[in-house]
C-alpha angles and dihedrals in degrees: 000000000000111000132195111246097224134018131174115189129197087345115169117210091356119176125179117178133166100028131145126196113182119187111352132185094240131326114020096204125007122196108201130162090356134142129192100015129177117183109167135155104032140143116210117182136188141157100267085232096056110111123228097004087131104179100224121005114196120193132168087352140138141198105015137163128206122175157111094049144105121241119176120160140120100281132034124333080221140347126203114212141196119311097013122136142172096025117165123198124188142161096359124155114221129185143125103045147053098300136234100332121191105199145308084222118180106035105164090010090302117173100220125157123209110186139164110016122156118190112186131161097011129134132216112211124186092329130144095236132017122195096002134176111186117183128172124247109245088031121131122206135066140249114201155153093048135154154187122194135167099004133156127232113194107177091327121173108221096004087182122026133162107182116184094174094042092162091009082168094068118122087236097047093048099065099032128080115200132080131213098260114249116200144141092040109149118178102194114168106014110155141156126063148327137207092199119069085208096070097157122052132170103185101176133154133267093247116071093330128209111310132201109018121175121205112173129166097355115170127167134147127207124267090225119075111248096012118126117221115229136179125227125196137191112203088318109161119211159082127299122191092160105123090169131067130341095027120209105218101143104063103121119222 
């Protein structure tokens, strides 16, 4: 049986600061049931093909900090889980791995809510995703009032994804309608370079969509030489001040 390394479980002003997990089974640190959390000054290390070693894993928690550390494994840097809120992530070094994931959220139908999380300084380096939010078709819920600013691509897949059929195929999701709602999200500041021509991608559903979404001064280049970057939206609501590239031109009003 595969085991976290480390779980803390309804903590209260919790900090943890200076550790360094190297190889775990699954998740390396797991947040669930916390409130007023400060992690700060770790290394956490996987082989970028083990499956499910997420750095950090946050769930039904509030106020938490997370900065000044590296996390590179073979699954999220960090995911942000139902019922989580206030969750502030800086400085933090990412790659390899899956990104800064918030969800999946529901998953089964499941009604599930994401707010407030604020991502800054932080760089994505070699990893599959970048600033990523993945919700299930046939979910209720939201996630909402998030943002990334300021952050750092260096030869990123996905740098900015919004999925909202992440495992359409499910049982569950074939036979449901509904989406987790997905509003408030801004990227400002989001530079570097992308593997993927396709850097920006609003994947919603074809409900109500995903509403109010912010890009401004966006600016990436392609990894490969040549190559020019494009976004692509499905009735993704928003605003759009990149000139540069990619340019945005496909957010609906």
């Amino acid at each position: 049986m595969q085991i976290q390394a480390l779980s803390f479980h309804s903590c209260n002003n919790l900090r943890v600061s200076g550790l360094q997990h190297v190889n775990s089974q699954k998740n390396h640190i797991s947040i669930n049931g916390c409130n007023d959390v400060d992690i700060s000054h770790l290394k956490i290390t996987a082989p970028e093909e083990s499956p499910n070693t997420d750095g950090i894993d946050i769930s039904a928690s509030n106020h938490l900090h997370i900065h000044d550390s590296f996390i590179g494994t073979g699954d999220d840097c960090v995911a942000i889980n139902g019922f989580s809120s206030y969750i502030n992530i800086s400085r933090v070094l990412c790659g390899p791995g899956h990104g800064i994931s918030i969800g999946s959220l529901g998953k089964g139908g499941a009604y599930e809510t994401v707010e407030e999380v604020h991502v800054e300084d932080c760089t994505f380096k070699g990893t599959m995703n970048g600033a990523r939010i993945k919700t299930w078709k046939g979910g209720r819920g939201y996630a909402r009032k998030i943002s990334f600013e300021r952050i750092r691509m260096i030869n990123a897949g996905n740098p900015i994804i919004i999925d909202q059929t992440y495992e359409e195929y499910d049982a569950w999701s074939s036979s449901s309608s509904g989406d987790v709602e997905i509003s408030d999200v801004s990227y400002k500041g989001v530079i570097g370079s992308s593997t993927d021509a396709r850097a920006v991608y609003f994947n919603c559903g074809d409900g109500a969509g995903c509403r109010n979404i912010v890009v401004e001064d966006v600016e990436m280049t392609s990894a490969v030489a040549g190559k020019q970057l494009f976004a692509v939206c499905n009735n993704a609501h928003g605003t759009s001040s990149a000139d540069r590239s990619p340019r945005v031109p496909c957010l609906l009003p």
